[in-house]
Amino acid sequence: MGMLDGKAAFVTAAGGGIAGAIARRFGAEGAAVCCVDVVEETVAKTAADIEAAGGKAISKICNVADEEAVKKTVDDAASELGLLNVVVNAAATSEPLHTVANMPLEVWQDVLDVNLTGMFLVAKHAIPHMQAAGGGQFINISSTFGHIAWPQRPAYMATKGAVRQLSKSIALDFAEDNIRANSILPGAIETNRLLSRTPTMEQVREKMVPLHPIGRLGQPEDIANAAAFLASDESSFMTGSDVFVDGGFTAV
Ligand SMILES: NC(=O)c1ccc[n+]([C@@H]2O[C@H](COP(=O)([O-])OP(=O)(O)OC[C@H]3O[C@@H](n4cnc5c(N)ncnc54)[C@H](O)[C@@H]3O)[C@@H](O)[C@H]2O)c1
């Protein structure tokens, strides 16, 4: 018996570190998983790993900022899996550092399109499938940078704060449909994202571990543990919550 037996999940950014770990964990817990990303090789690998471990998975290419593509991908996933009642929204860009004063509008817009509008679009087109399934759960990946400030990340921080409020809005508007929505706020998690500005993980650790009282950086599986709980019926009294999984980063 897995904690997600009978559920069918749509996981964006499943070719990446965090959502890849979530998709694998969901598969191991008995959910059928649609793995979604813009990079074919990595998302196909996640789905293949789930199948090799005895789970059920399909993979699809979709830019979450493209409404037509999102609608088709969500509808196809629900039809191929037989239902859709769990969504993990994890897609996010890795933009260059800027202040508000020197950030080009195109960069600002791209971050908003992927990190925030993408989440809105996936939710918009997934909700009818959740209603048809009798309910569902959204797990929306925010960030500790949606709660505290960090230099030169204005667009990222604005979207990650907005993710929390978007989740609460969904939680409120669809509670009567048995649909729940919660945000996860990860601290620094060891994925390729952290190597976009620092050459090695060792250098990232030197800088970031001292900011995490627990004495290490997070692993993608730390976020997958929380996501599996939020997707399961064990969290049935949780909706509209901000779940910090950050090694104490924001506790100090
Ligand atoms: N790693 C961290 O320290 C950390 C901390 C806090 C929050 N997060 C959040 O966790 C989520 C996952 O991050 P990660 O660290 O696993 O990053 P990652 O770079 O490993 O994975 C991101 C994935 O998103 C995909 N993607 C990018 N644009 C897309 C689009 N338009 N449509 C669909 N897929 C798209 C990429 O191809 C990639 O596979 C992000 O929302 C990120 O903001 C990460």
PDB file of C-alpha atoms and ligand atoms in Angstrom:
ATOM      1  CA  MET A   1       0.000   0.000   0.000  1.00  0.00           C
ATOM      2  CA  GLY A   2       1.422   3.352  -1.041  1.00  0.00           C
ATOM      3  CA  MET A   3       0.288   6.623   0.499  1.00  0.00           C
ATOM      4  CA  LEU A   4      -0.803   7.850  -2.978  1.00  0.00           C
ATOM      5  CA  ASP A   5      -2.460   4.703  -4.330  1.00  0.00           C
ATOM      6  CA  GLY A   6      -5.214   5.554  -6.819  1.00  0.00           C
ATOM      7  CA  LYS A   7      -4.055   9.136  -7.379  1.00  0.00           C
ATOM      8  CA  ALA A   8      -2.937  10.638 -10.710  1.00  0.00           C
ATOM      9  CA  ALA A   9      -0.439  13.494 -10.622  1.00  0.00           C
ATOM     10  CA  PHE A  10       0.662  16.199 -13.078  1.00  0.00           C
ATOM     11  CA  VAL A  11       4.162  17.385 -12.122  1.00  0.00           C
ATOM     12  CA  THR A  12       5.744  20.376 -13.885  1.00  0.00           C
ATOM     13  CA  ALA A  13       9.547  20.790 -14.051  1.00  0.00           C
ATOM     14  CA  ALA A  14       9.788  17.019 -13.557  1.00  0.00           C
ATOM     15  CA  GLY A  15      13.064  16.958 -15.492  1.00  0.00           C
ATOM     16  CA  GLY A  16      14.618  19.111 -12.751  1.00  0.00           C
ATOM     17  CA  GLY A  17      16.020  18.307  -9.338  1.00  0.00           C
ATOM     18  CA  ILE A  18      13.146  18.994  -6.945  1.00  0.00           C
ATOM     19  CA  ALA A  19      10.165  18.067  -9.113  1.00  0.00           C
ATOM     20  CA  GLY A  20      12.068  15.043 -10.450  1.00  0.00           C
ATOM     21  CA  ALA A  21      12.433  13.765  -6.873  1.00  0.00           C
ATOM     22  CA  ILE A  22       8.754  14.526  -6.196  1.00  0.00           C
ATOM     23  CA  ALA A  23       7.656  12.639  -9.324  1.00  0.00           C
ATOM     24  CA  ARG A  24       9.806   9.601  -8.403  1.00  0.00           C
ATOM     25  CA  ARG A  25       8.461   9.587  -4.835  1.00  0.00           C
ATOM     26  CA  PHE A  26       4.853   9.910  -6.048  1.00  0.00           C
ATOM     27  CA  GLY A  27       5.427   6.970  -8.413  1.00  0.00           C
ATOM     28  CA  ALA A  28       6.895   4.898  -5.580  1.00  0.00           C
ATOM     29  CA  GLU A  29       3.861   5.757  -3.411  1.00  0.00           C
ATOM     30  CA  GLY A  30       1.441   4.367  -6.007  1.00  0.00           C
ATOM     31  CA  ALA A  31       0.407   7.475  -7.986  1.00  0.00           C
ATOM     32  CA  ALA A  32       0.313   7.452 -11.779  1.00  0.00           C
ATOM     33  CA  VAL A  33       2.493  10.416 -12.790  1.00  0.00           C
ATOM     34  CA  CYS A  34       2.543  12.704 -15.818  1.00  0.00           C
ATOM     35  CA  CYS A  35       6.047  14.231 -15.868  1.00  0.00           C
ATOM     36  CA  VAL A  36       6.139  17.614 -17.657  1.00  0.00           C
ATOM     37  CA  ASP A  37       9.064  19.811 -18.673  1.00  0.00           C
ATOM     38  CA  VAL A  38      10.481  21.768 -21.616  1.00  0.00           C
ATOM     39  CA  VAL A  39      13.559  19.505 -21.797  1.00  0.00           C
ATOM     40  CA  GLU A  40      12.726  16.149 -23.387  1.00  0.00           C
ATOM     41  CA  GLU A  41      15.788  14.166 -22.285  1.00  0.00           C
ATOM     42  CA  THR A  42      15.537  14.887 -18.568  1.00  0.00           C
ATOM     43  CA  VAL A  43      11.761  14.519 -18.291  1.00  0.00           C
ATOM     44  CA  ALA A  44      11.820  11.226 -20.202  1.00  0.00           C
ATOM     45  CA  LYS A  45      14.513  10.003 -17.792  1.00  0.00           C
ATOM     46  CA  THR A  46      12.322  10.801 -14.767  1.00  0.00           C
ATOM     47  CA  ALA A  47       9.395   8.879 -16.274  1.00  0.00           C
ATOM     48  CA  ALA A  48      11.691   5.966 -17.202  1.00  0.00           C
ATOM     49  CA  ASP A  49      13.056   5.849 -13.626  1.00  0.00           C
ATOM     50  CA  ILE A  50       9.505   5.646 -12.237  1.00  0.00           C
ATOM     51  CA  GLU A  51       8.605   2.824 -14.618  1.00  0.00           C
ATOM     52  CA  ALA A  52      11.873   0.974 -13.889  1.00  0.00           C
ATOM     53  CA  ALA A  53      10.977   1.095 -10.184  1.00  0.00           C
ATOM     54  CA  GLY A  54       7.608  -0.531 -10.937  1.00  0.00           C
ATOM     55  CA  GLY A  55       5.488   2.642 -11.092  1.00  0.00           C
ATOM     56  CA  LYS A  56       3.294   4.135 -13.797  1.00  0.00           C
ATOM     57  CA  ALA A  57       4.465   7.282 -15.632  1.00  0.00           C
ATOM     58  CA  ILE A  58       4.141   9.193 -18.880  1.00  0.00           C
ATOM     59  CA  SER A  59       6.142  12.240 -19.964  1.00  0.00           C
ATOM     60  CA  LYS A  60       5.146  15.324 -21.923  1.00  0.00           C
ATOM     61  CA  ILE A  61       6.860  18.423 -23.267  1.00  0.00           C
ATOM     62  CA  CYS A  62       5.073  21.652 -22.378  1.00  0.00           C
ATOM     63  CA  ASN A  63       6.019  25.266 -21.756  1.00  0.00           C
ATOM     64  CA  VAL A  64       3.799  26.199 -18.810  1.00  0.00           C
ATOM     65  CA  ALA A  65       3.631  29.814 -20.024  1.00  0.00           C
ATOM     66  CA  ASP A  66       1.811  28.778 -23.243  1.00  0.00           C
ATOM     67  CA  GLU A  67      -1.936  28.468 -22.533  1.00  0.00           C
ATOM     68  CA  GLU A  68      -2.812  26.396 -25.597  1.00  0.00           C
ATOM     69  CA  ALA A  69      -0.021  23.927 -24.825  1.00  0.00           C
ATOM     70  CA  VAL A  70      -0.976  23.764 -21.132  1.00  0.00           C
ATOM     71  CA  LYS A  71      -4.648  23.032 -21.883  1.00  0.00           C
ATOM     72  CA  LYS A  72      -3.783  20.272 -24.357  1.00  0.00           C
ATOM     73  CA  THR A  73      -1.151  18.732 -22.079  1.00  0.00           C
ATOM     74  CA  VAL A  74      -3.387  18.761 -18.994  1.00  0.00           C
ATOM     75  CA  ASP A  75      -6.370  17.336 -20.937  1.00  0.00           C
ATOM     76  CA  ASP A  76      -4.200  14.648 -22.571  1.00  0.00           C
ATOM     77  CA  ALA A  77      -2.686  13.696 -19.206  1.00  0.00           C
ATOM     78  CA  ALA A  78      -6.119  13.330 -17.586  1.00  0.00           C
ATOM     79  CA  SER A  79      -7.337  11.236 -20.491  1.00  0.00           C
ATOM     80  CA  GLU A  80      -4.251   8.976 -20.590  1.00  0.00           C
ATOM     81  CA  LEU A  81      -4.067   8.502 -16.809  1.00  0.00           C
ATOM     82  CA  GLY A  82      -7.851   8.154 -16.475  1.00  0.00           C
ATOM     83  CA  LEU A  83      -8.158  11.064 -14.021  1.00  0.00           C
ATOM     84  CA  LEU A  84      -6.147  13.956 -12.615  1.00  0.00           C
ATOM     85  CA  ASN A  85      -6.308  14.819  -8.926  1.00  0.00           C
ATOM     86  CA  VAL A  86      -2.825  16.000  -7.888  1.00  0.00           C
ATOM     87  CA  VAL A  87      -0.845  18.872  -9.414  1.00  0.00           C
ATOM     88  CA  VAL A  88       2.687  19.928  -8.504  1.00  0.00           C
ATOM     89  CA  ASN A  89       3.573  23.343  -9.930  1.00  0.00           C
ATOM     90  CA  ALA A  90       7.377  23.635  -9.824  1.00  0.00           C
ATOM     91  CA  ALA A  91       8.460  25.231 -13.129  1.00  0.00           C
ATOM     92  CA  ALA A  92      10.649  28.325 -12.696  1.00  0.00           C
ATOM     93  CA  THR A  93      13.259  30.129 -14.774  1.00  0.00           C
ATOM     94  CA  SER A  94      16.801  30.953 -13.597  1.00  0.00           C
ATOM     95  CA  GLU A  95      17.155  34.616 -14.462  1.00  0.00           C
ATOM     96  CA  PRO A  96      20.383  36.695 -14.256  1.00  0.00           C
ATOM     97  CA  LEU A  97      20.909  38.980 -11.236  1.00  0.00           C
ATOM     98  CA  HIS A  98      19.451  42.485 -11.537  1.00  0.00           C
ATOM     99  CA  THR A  99      18.051  45.226  -9.378  1.00  0.00           C
ATOM    100  CA  VAL A 100      14.731  46.803 -10.328  1.00  0.00           C
ATOM    101  CA  ALA A 101      16.713  49.711 -11.795  1.00  0.00           C
ATOM    102  CA  ASN A 102      18.607  47.640 -14.359  1.00  0.00           C
ATOM    103  CA  MET A 103      16.326  44.649 -15.036  1.00  0.00           C
ATOM    104  CA  PRO A 104      15.183  44.617 -18.681  1.00  0.00           C
ATOM    105  CA  LEU A 105      11.399  44.348 -19.063  1.00  0.00           C
ATOM    106  CA  GLU A 106      11.803  41.143 -21.107  1.00  0.00           C
ATOM    107  CA  VAL A 107      13.585  39.435 -18.188  1.00  0.00           C
ATOM    108  CA  TRP A 108      10.953  40.593 -15.688  1.00  0.00           C
ATOM    109  CA  GLN A 109       8.164  39.431 -18.003  1.00  0.00           C
ATOM    110  CA  ASP A 110       9.747  36.026 -18.660  1.00  0.00           C
ATOM    111  CA  VAL A 111      10.086  35.324 -14.923  1.00  0.00           C
ATOM    112  CA  LEU A 112       6.458  36.316 -14.321  1.00  0.00           C
ATOM    113  CA  ASP A 113       5.247  34.296 -17.340  1.00  0.00           C
ATOM    114  CA  VAL A 114       6.895  31.035 -16.255  1.00  0.00           C
ATOM    115  CA  ASN A 115       6.934  31.217 -12.434  1.00  0.00           C
ATOM    116  CA  LEU A 116       3.510  32.770 -11.883  1.00  0.00           C
ATOM    117  CA  THR A 117       1.331  32.817 -15.010  1.00  0.00           C
ATOM    118  CA  GLY A 118       2.399  29.222 -15.728  1.00  0.00           C
ATOM    119  CA  MET A 119       1.062  28.187 -12.325  1.00  0.00           C
ATOM    120  CA  PHE A 120      -2.207  30.042 -12.971  1.00  0.00           C
ATOM    121  CA  LEU A 121      -2.614  28.347 -16.370  1.00  0.00           C
ATOM    122  CA  VAL A 122      -1.938  24.835 -15.081  1.00  0.00           C
ATOM    123  CA  ALA A 123      -4.374  25.405 -12.196  1.00  0.00           C
ATOM    124  CA  LYS A 124      -7.020  26.892 -14.499  1.00  0.00           C
ATOM    125  CA  HIS A 125      -7.016  23.859 -16.773  1.00  0.00           C
ATOM    126  CA  ALA A 126      -6.516  21.225 -14.055  1.00  0.00           C
ATOM    127  CA  ILE A 127      -9.398  22.340 -11.804  1.00  0.00           C
ATOM    128  CA  PRO A 128     -12.189  20.942 -14.050  1.00  0.00           C
ATOM    129  CA  HIS A 129     -10.439  17.550 -13.974  1.00  0.00           C
ATOM    130  CA  MET A 130     -10.116  17.702 -10.178  1.00  0.00           C
ATOM    131  CA  GLN A 131     -13.812  18.606  -9.895  1.00  0.00           C
ATOM    132  CA  ALA A 132     -14.661  15.635 -12.119  1.00  0.00           C
ATOM    133  CA  ALA A 133     -12.487  13.413  -9.897  1.00  0.00           C
ATOM    134  CA  GLY A 134     -14.285  14.558  -6.745  1.00  0.00           C
ATOM    135  CA  GLY A 135     -11.393  16.679  -5.441  1.00  0.00           C
ATOM    136  CA  GLY A 136      -7.651  17.128  -5.562  1.00  0.00           C
ATOM    137  CA  GLN A 137      -4.505  18.728  -4.203  1.00  0.00           C
ATOM    138  CA  PHE A 138      -2.254  21.484  -5.531  1.00  0.00           C
ATOM    139  CA  ILE A 139       1.323  21.597  -4.264  1.00  0.00           C
ATOM    140  CA  ASN A 140       2.788  24.879  -5.445  1.00  0.00           C
ATOM    141  CA  ILE A 141       6.532  25.395  -5.071  1.00  0.00           C
ATOM    142  CA  SER A 142       7.307  28.837  -3.672  1.00  0.00           C
ATOM    143  CA  SER A 143      10.648  29.628  -1.987  1.00  0.00           C
ATOM    144  CA  THR A 144      12.007  31.110   1.203  1.00  0.00           C
ATOM    145  CA  PHE A 145      12.681  34.062  -1.149  1.00  0.00           C
ATOM    146  CA  GLY A 146       8.896  34.436  -1.260  1.00  0.00           C
ATOM    147  CA  HIS A 147       9.089  35.226   2.449  1.00  0.00           C
ATOM    148  CA  ILE A 148      12.438  36.955   3.097  1.00  0.00           C
ATOM    149  CA  ALA A 149      14.537  39.185   0.838  1.00  0.00           C
ATOM    150  CA  TRP A 150      17.730  38.404  -1.064  1.00  0.00           C
ATOM    151  CA  PRO A 151      19.794  40.832  -3.149  1.00  0.00           C
ATOM    152  CA  GLN A 152      19.117  41.314  -6.850  1.00  0.00           C
ATOM    153  CA  ARG A 153      16.226  38.856  -7.271  1.00  0.00           C
ATOM    154  CA  PRO A 154      13.231  41.237  -7.615  1.00  0.00           C
ATOM    155  CA  ALA A 155      11.243  39.262 -10.188  1.00  0.00           C
ATOM    156  CA  TYR A 156      11.909  35.868  -8.612  1.00  0.00           C
ATOM    157  CA  MET A 157      10.960  37.134  -5.151  1.00  0.00           C
ATOM    158  CA  ALA A 158       7.827  38.868  -6.452  1.00  0.00           C
ATOM    159  CA  THR A 159       6.649  35.656  -8.146  1.00  0.00           C
ATOM    160  CA  LYS A 160       7.461  33.418  -5.199  1.00  0.00           C
ATOM    161  CA  GLY A 161       5.524  35.691  -2.825  1.00  0.00           C
ATOM    162  CA  ALA A 162       2.629  35.710  -5.308  1.00  0.00           C
ATOM    163  CA  VAL A 163       2.651  31.903  -5.496  1.00  0.00           C
ATOM    164  CA  ARG A 164       1.694  31.771  -1.820  1.00  0.00           C
ATOM    165  CA  GLN A 165      -1.262  34.115  -2.333  1.00  0.00           C
ATOM    166  CA  LEU A 166      -2.367  32.353  -5.534  1.00  0.00           C
ATOM    167  CA  SER A 167      -2.388  29.084  -3.583  1.00  0.00           C
ATOM    168  CA  LYS A 168      -4.522  30.636  -0.830  1.00  0.00           C
ATOM    169  CA  SER A 169      -6.910  31.991  -3.466  1.00  0.00           C
ATOM    170  CA  ILE A 170      -7.358  28.501  -4.974  1.00  0.00           C
ATOM    171  CA  ALA A 171      -7.726  27.024  -1.476  1.00  0.00           C
ATOM    172  CA  LEU A 172     -10.528  29.451  -0.645  1.00  0.00           C
ATOM    173  CA  ASP A 173     -12.413  29.359  -3.935  1.00  0.00           C
ATOM    174  CA  PHE A 174     -12.405  25.559  -4.376  1.00  0.00           C
ATOM    175  CA  ALA A 175     -12.624  24.204  -0.816  1.00  0.00           C
ATOM    176  CA  GLU A 176     -16.244  23.238  -1.430  1.00  0.00           C
ATOM    177  CA  ASP A 177     -15.070  21.056  -4.339  1.00  0.00           C
ATOM    178  CA  ASN A 178     -12.737  19.177  -1.966  1.00  0.00           C
ATOM    179  CA  ILE A 179      -9.752  20.791  -3.697  1.00  0.00           C
ATOM    180  CA  ARG A 180      -6.829  21.801  -1.458  1.00  0.00           C
ATOM    181  CA  ALA A 181      -3.865  24.034  -2.314  1.00  0.00           C
ATOM    182  CA  ASN A 182      -0.693  24.442  -0.259  1.00  0.00           C
ATOM    183  CA  SER A 183       2.678  26.072  -0.931  1.00  0.00           C
ATOM    184  CA  ILE A 184       6.092  24.644  -0.088  1.00  0.00           C
ATOM    185  CA  LEU A 185       8.895  27.114   0.683  1.00  0.00           C
ATOM    186  CA  PRO A 186      12.222  25.301   0.240  1.00  0.00           C
ATOM    187  CA  GLY A 187      15.509  26.590   1.645  1.00  0.00           C
ATOM    188  CA  ALA A 188      18.629  25.998  -0.477  1.00  0.00           C
ATOM    189  CA  ILE A 189      18.246  22.574  -2.092  1.00  0.00           C
ATOM    190  CA  GLU A 190      21.146  20.890  -3.892  1.00  0.00           C
ATOM    191  CA  THR A 191      20.032  20.995  -7.546  1.00  0.00           C
ATOM    192  CA  ASN A 192      21.590  22.348 -10.752  1.00  0.00           C
ATOM    193  CA  ARG A 193      19.735  25.617 -10.121  1.00  0.00           C
ATOM    194  CA  LEU A 194      22.285  26.479  -7.416  1.00  0.00           C
ATOM    195  CA  LEU A 195      25.104  26.069  -9.960  1.00  0.00           C
ATOM    196  CA  SER A 196      23.734  28.774 -12.258  1.00  0.00           C
ATOM    197  CA  ARG A 197      25.693  31.459 -10.367  1.00  0.00           C
ATOM    198  CA  THR A 198      28.314  29.505  -8.388  1.00  0.00           C
ATOM    199  CA  PRO A 199      30.665  27.075 -10.198  1.00  0.00           C
ATOM    200  CA  THR A 200      30.677  24.135  -7.725  1.00  0.00           C
ATOM    201  CA  MET A 201      28.301  22.713  -5.085  1.00  0.00           C
ATOM    202  CA  GLU A 202      31.192  22.847  -2.589  1.00  0.00           C
ATOM    203  CA  GLN A 203      31.356  26.638  -3.038  1.00  0.00           C
ATOM    204  CA  VAL A 204      27.567  26.853  -2.685  1.00  0.00           C
ATOM    205  CA  ARG A 205      27.798  24.864   0.571  1.00  0.00           C
ATOM    206  CA  GLU A 206      30.566  27.107   1.956  1.00  0.00           C
ATOM    207  CA  LYS A 207      28.354  30.145   1.421  1.00  0.00           C
ATOM    208  CA  MET A 208      24.907  28.752   2.253  1.00  0.00           C
ATOM    209  CA  VAL A 209      25.307  26.052   4.938  1.00  0.00           C
ATOM    210  CA  PRO A 210      26.104  28.660   7.653  1.00  0.00           C
ATOM    211  CA  LEU A 211      22.697  30.249   6.912  1.00  0.00           C
ATOM    212  CA  HIS A 212      20.873  26.931   7.570  1.00  0.00           C
ATOM    213  CA  PRO A 213      20.935  26.148  11.334  1.00  0.00           C
ATOM    214  CA  ILE A 214      20.409  22.442  10.684  1.00  0.00           C
ATOM    215  CA  GLY A 215      23.966  22.330   9.331  1.00  0.00           C
ATOM    216  CA  ARG A 216      23.467  21.145   5.760  1.00  0.00           C
ATOM    217  CA  LEU A 217      21.722  22.131   2.543  1.00  0.00           C
ATOM    218  CA  GLY A 218      18.486  20.392   1.598  1.00  0.00           C
ATOM    219  CA  GLN A 219      18.223  17.446  -0.768  1.00  0.00           C
ATOM    220  CA  PRO A 220      15.425  17.204  -3.358  1.00  0.00           C
ATOM    221  CA  GLU A 221      14.082  14.241  -1.350  1.00  0.00           C
ATOM    222  CA  ASP A 222      13.478  16.573   1.628  1.00  0.00           C
ATOM    223  CA  ILE A 223      10.972  18.457  -0.527  1.00  0.00           C
ATOM    224  CA  ALA A 224       9.553  15.214  -1.961  1.00  0.00           C
ATOM    225  CA  ASN A 225       8.792  14.032   1.610  1.00  0.00           C
ATOM    226  CA  ALA A 226       6.704  17.151   2.274  1.00  0.00           C
ATOM    227  CA  ALA A 227       5.038  16.983  -1.153  1.00  0.00           C
ATOM    228  CA  ALA A 228       4.027  13.337  -0.663  1.00  0.00           C
ATOM    229  CA  PHE A 229       2.418  14.259   2.664  1.00  0.00           C
ATOM    230  CA  LEU A 230       0.568  17.226   1.125  1.00  0.00           C
ATOM    231  CA  ALA A 231      -0.650  15.095  -1.804  1.00  0.00           C
ATOM    232  CA  SER A 232      -1.903  12.381   0.541  1.00  0.00           C
ATOM    233  CA  ASP A 233      -5.092  12.168   2.577  1.00  0.00           C
ATOM    234  CA  GLU A 234      -2.948  12.457   5.751  1.00  0.00           C
ATOM    235  CA  SER A 235      -2.890  16.239   5.187  1.00  0.00           C
ATOM    236  CA  SER A 236      -6.656  16.470   4.623  1.00  0.00           C
ATOM    237  CA  PHE A 237      -7.093  19.343   7.147  1.00  0.00           C
ATOM    238  CA  MET A 238      -4.337  21.425   5.484  1.00  0.00           C
ATOM    239  CA  THR A 239      -5.187  23.970   2.822  1.00  0.00           C
ATOM    240  CA  GLY A 240      -3.920  27.479   2.121  1.00  0.00           C
ATOM    241  CA  SER A 241      -0.798  26.718   4.165  1.00  0.00           C
ATOM    242  CA  ASP A 242       2.789  27.846   3.687  1.00  0.00           C
ATOM    243  CA  VAL A 243       5.001  24.860   4.449  1.00  0.00           C
ATOM    244  CA  PHE A 244       8.616  25.837   5.157  1.00  0.00           C
ATOM    245  CA  VAL A 245      11.161  23.089   4.439  1.00  0.00           C
ATOM    246  CA  ASP A 246      14.275  25.161   4.949  1.00  0.00           C
ATOM    247  CA  GLY A 247      16.553  23.738   7.657  1.00  0.00           C
ATOM    248  CA  GLY A 248      15.747  26.723   9.867  1.00  0.00           C
ATOM    249  CA  PHE A 249      16.924  29.291   7.267  1.00  0.00           C
ATOM    250  CA  THR A 250      13.986  31.616   8.001  1.00  0.00           C
ATOM    251  CA  ALA A 251      13.816  30.816  11.728  1.00  0.00           C
ATOM    252  CA  VAL A 252      16.745  33.131  12.524  1.00  0.00           C
TER     253      VAL A 252
HETATM  254  N1  LIG B   1      16.960  24.563  -5.559  1.00  0.00           N
HETATM  255  C1  LIG B   1      16.645  25.442  -4.635  1.00  0.00           C
HETATM  256  O1  LIG B   1      17.467  25.800  -3.780  1.00  0.00           O
HETATM  257  C2  LIG B   1      15.253  26.019  -4.564  1.00  0.00           C
HETATM  258  C3  LIG B   1      14.926  26.789  -3.445  1.00  0.00           C
HETATM  259  C4  LIG B   1      13.647  27.330  -3.349  1.00  0.00           C
HETATM  260  C5  LIG B   1      12.711  27.104  -4.354  1.00  0.00           C
HETATM  261  N2  LIG B   1      13.076  26.347  -5.436  1.00  0.00           N
HETATM  262  C6  LIG B   1      12.040  26.153  -6.468  1.00  0.00           C
HETATM  263  O2  LIG B   1      11.893  24.765  -6.744  1.00  0.00           O
HETATM  264  C7  LIG B   1      11.443  24.601  -8.090  1.00  0.00           C
HETATM  265  C8  LIG B   1      12.323  23.582  -8.795  1.00  0.00           C
HETATM  266  O3  LIG B   1      13.661  24.057  -8.761  1.00  0.00           O
HETATM  267  P1  LIG B   1      14.933  23.113  -8.950  1.00  0.00           P
HETATM  268  O4  LIG B   1      15.935  23.556  -7.965  1.00  0.00           O
HETATM  269  O5  LIG B   1      14.522  21.703  -8.996  1.00  0.00           O
HETATM  270  O6  LIG B   1      15.433  23.618 -10.373  1.00  0.00           O
HETATM  271  P2  LIG B   1      15.983  22.843 -11.638  1.00  0.00           P
HETATM  272  O7  LIG B   1      16.715  23.871 -12.421  1.00  0.00           O
HETATM  273  O8  LIG B   1      16.687  21.574 -11.251  1.00  0.00           O
HETATM  274  O9  LIG B   1      14.658  22.418 -12.427  1.00  0.00           O
HETATM  275  C9  LIG B   1      13.820  23.355 -13.034  1.00  0.00           C
HETATM  276  C10 LIG B   1      13.123  22.668 -14.180  1.00  0.00           C
HETATM  277  O10 LIG B   1      12.124  23.558 -14.691  1.00  0.00           O
HETATM  278  C11 LIG B   1      12.052  23.358 -16.082  1.00  0.00           C
HETATM  279  N3  LIG B   1      11.411  24.516 -16.717  1.00  0.00           N
HETATM  280  C12 LIG B   1      11.948  25.760 -16.875  1.00  0.00           C
HETATM  281  N4  LIG B   1      11.091  26.545 -17.541  1.00  0.00           N
HETATM  282  C13 LIG B   1       9.986  25.791 -17.810  1.00  0.00           C
HETATM  283  C14 LIG B   1       8.755  26.054 -18.485  1.00  0.00           C
HETATM  284  N5  LIG B   1       8.514  27.258 -19.041  1.00  0.00           N
HETATM  285  N6  LIG B   1       7.838  25.062 -18.584  1.00  0.00           N
HETATM  286  C15 LIG B   1       8.095  23.836 -18.038  1.00  0.00           C
HETATM  287  N7  LIG B   1       9.245  23.525 -17.393  1.00  0.00           N
HETATM  288  C16 LIG B   1      10.171  24.498 -17.275  1.00  0.00           C
HETATM  289  C17 LIG B   1      13.516  23.201 -16.475  1.00  0.00           C
HETATM  290  O11 LIG B   1      13.670  22.614 -17.764  1.00  0.00           O
HETATM  291  C18 LIG B   1      14.056  22.331 -15.343  1.00  0.00           C
HETATM  292  O12 LIG B   1      13.974  20.949 -15.653  1.00  0.00           O
HETATM  293  C19 LIG B   1      11.467  25.990  -8.713  1.00  0.00           C
HETATM  294  O13 LIG B   1      10.161  26.523  -8.677  1.00  0.00           O
HETATM  295  C20 LIG B   1      12.373  26.783  -7.796  1.00  0.00           C
HETATM  296  O14 LIG B   1      12.076  28.155  -7.802  1.00  0.00           O
HETATM  297  C21 LIG B   1      14.311  25.810  -5.574  1.00  0.00           C
END
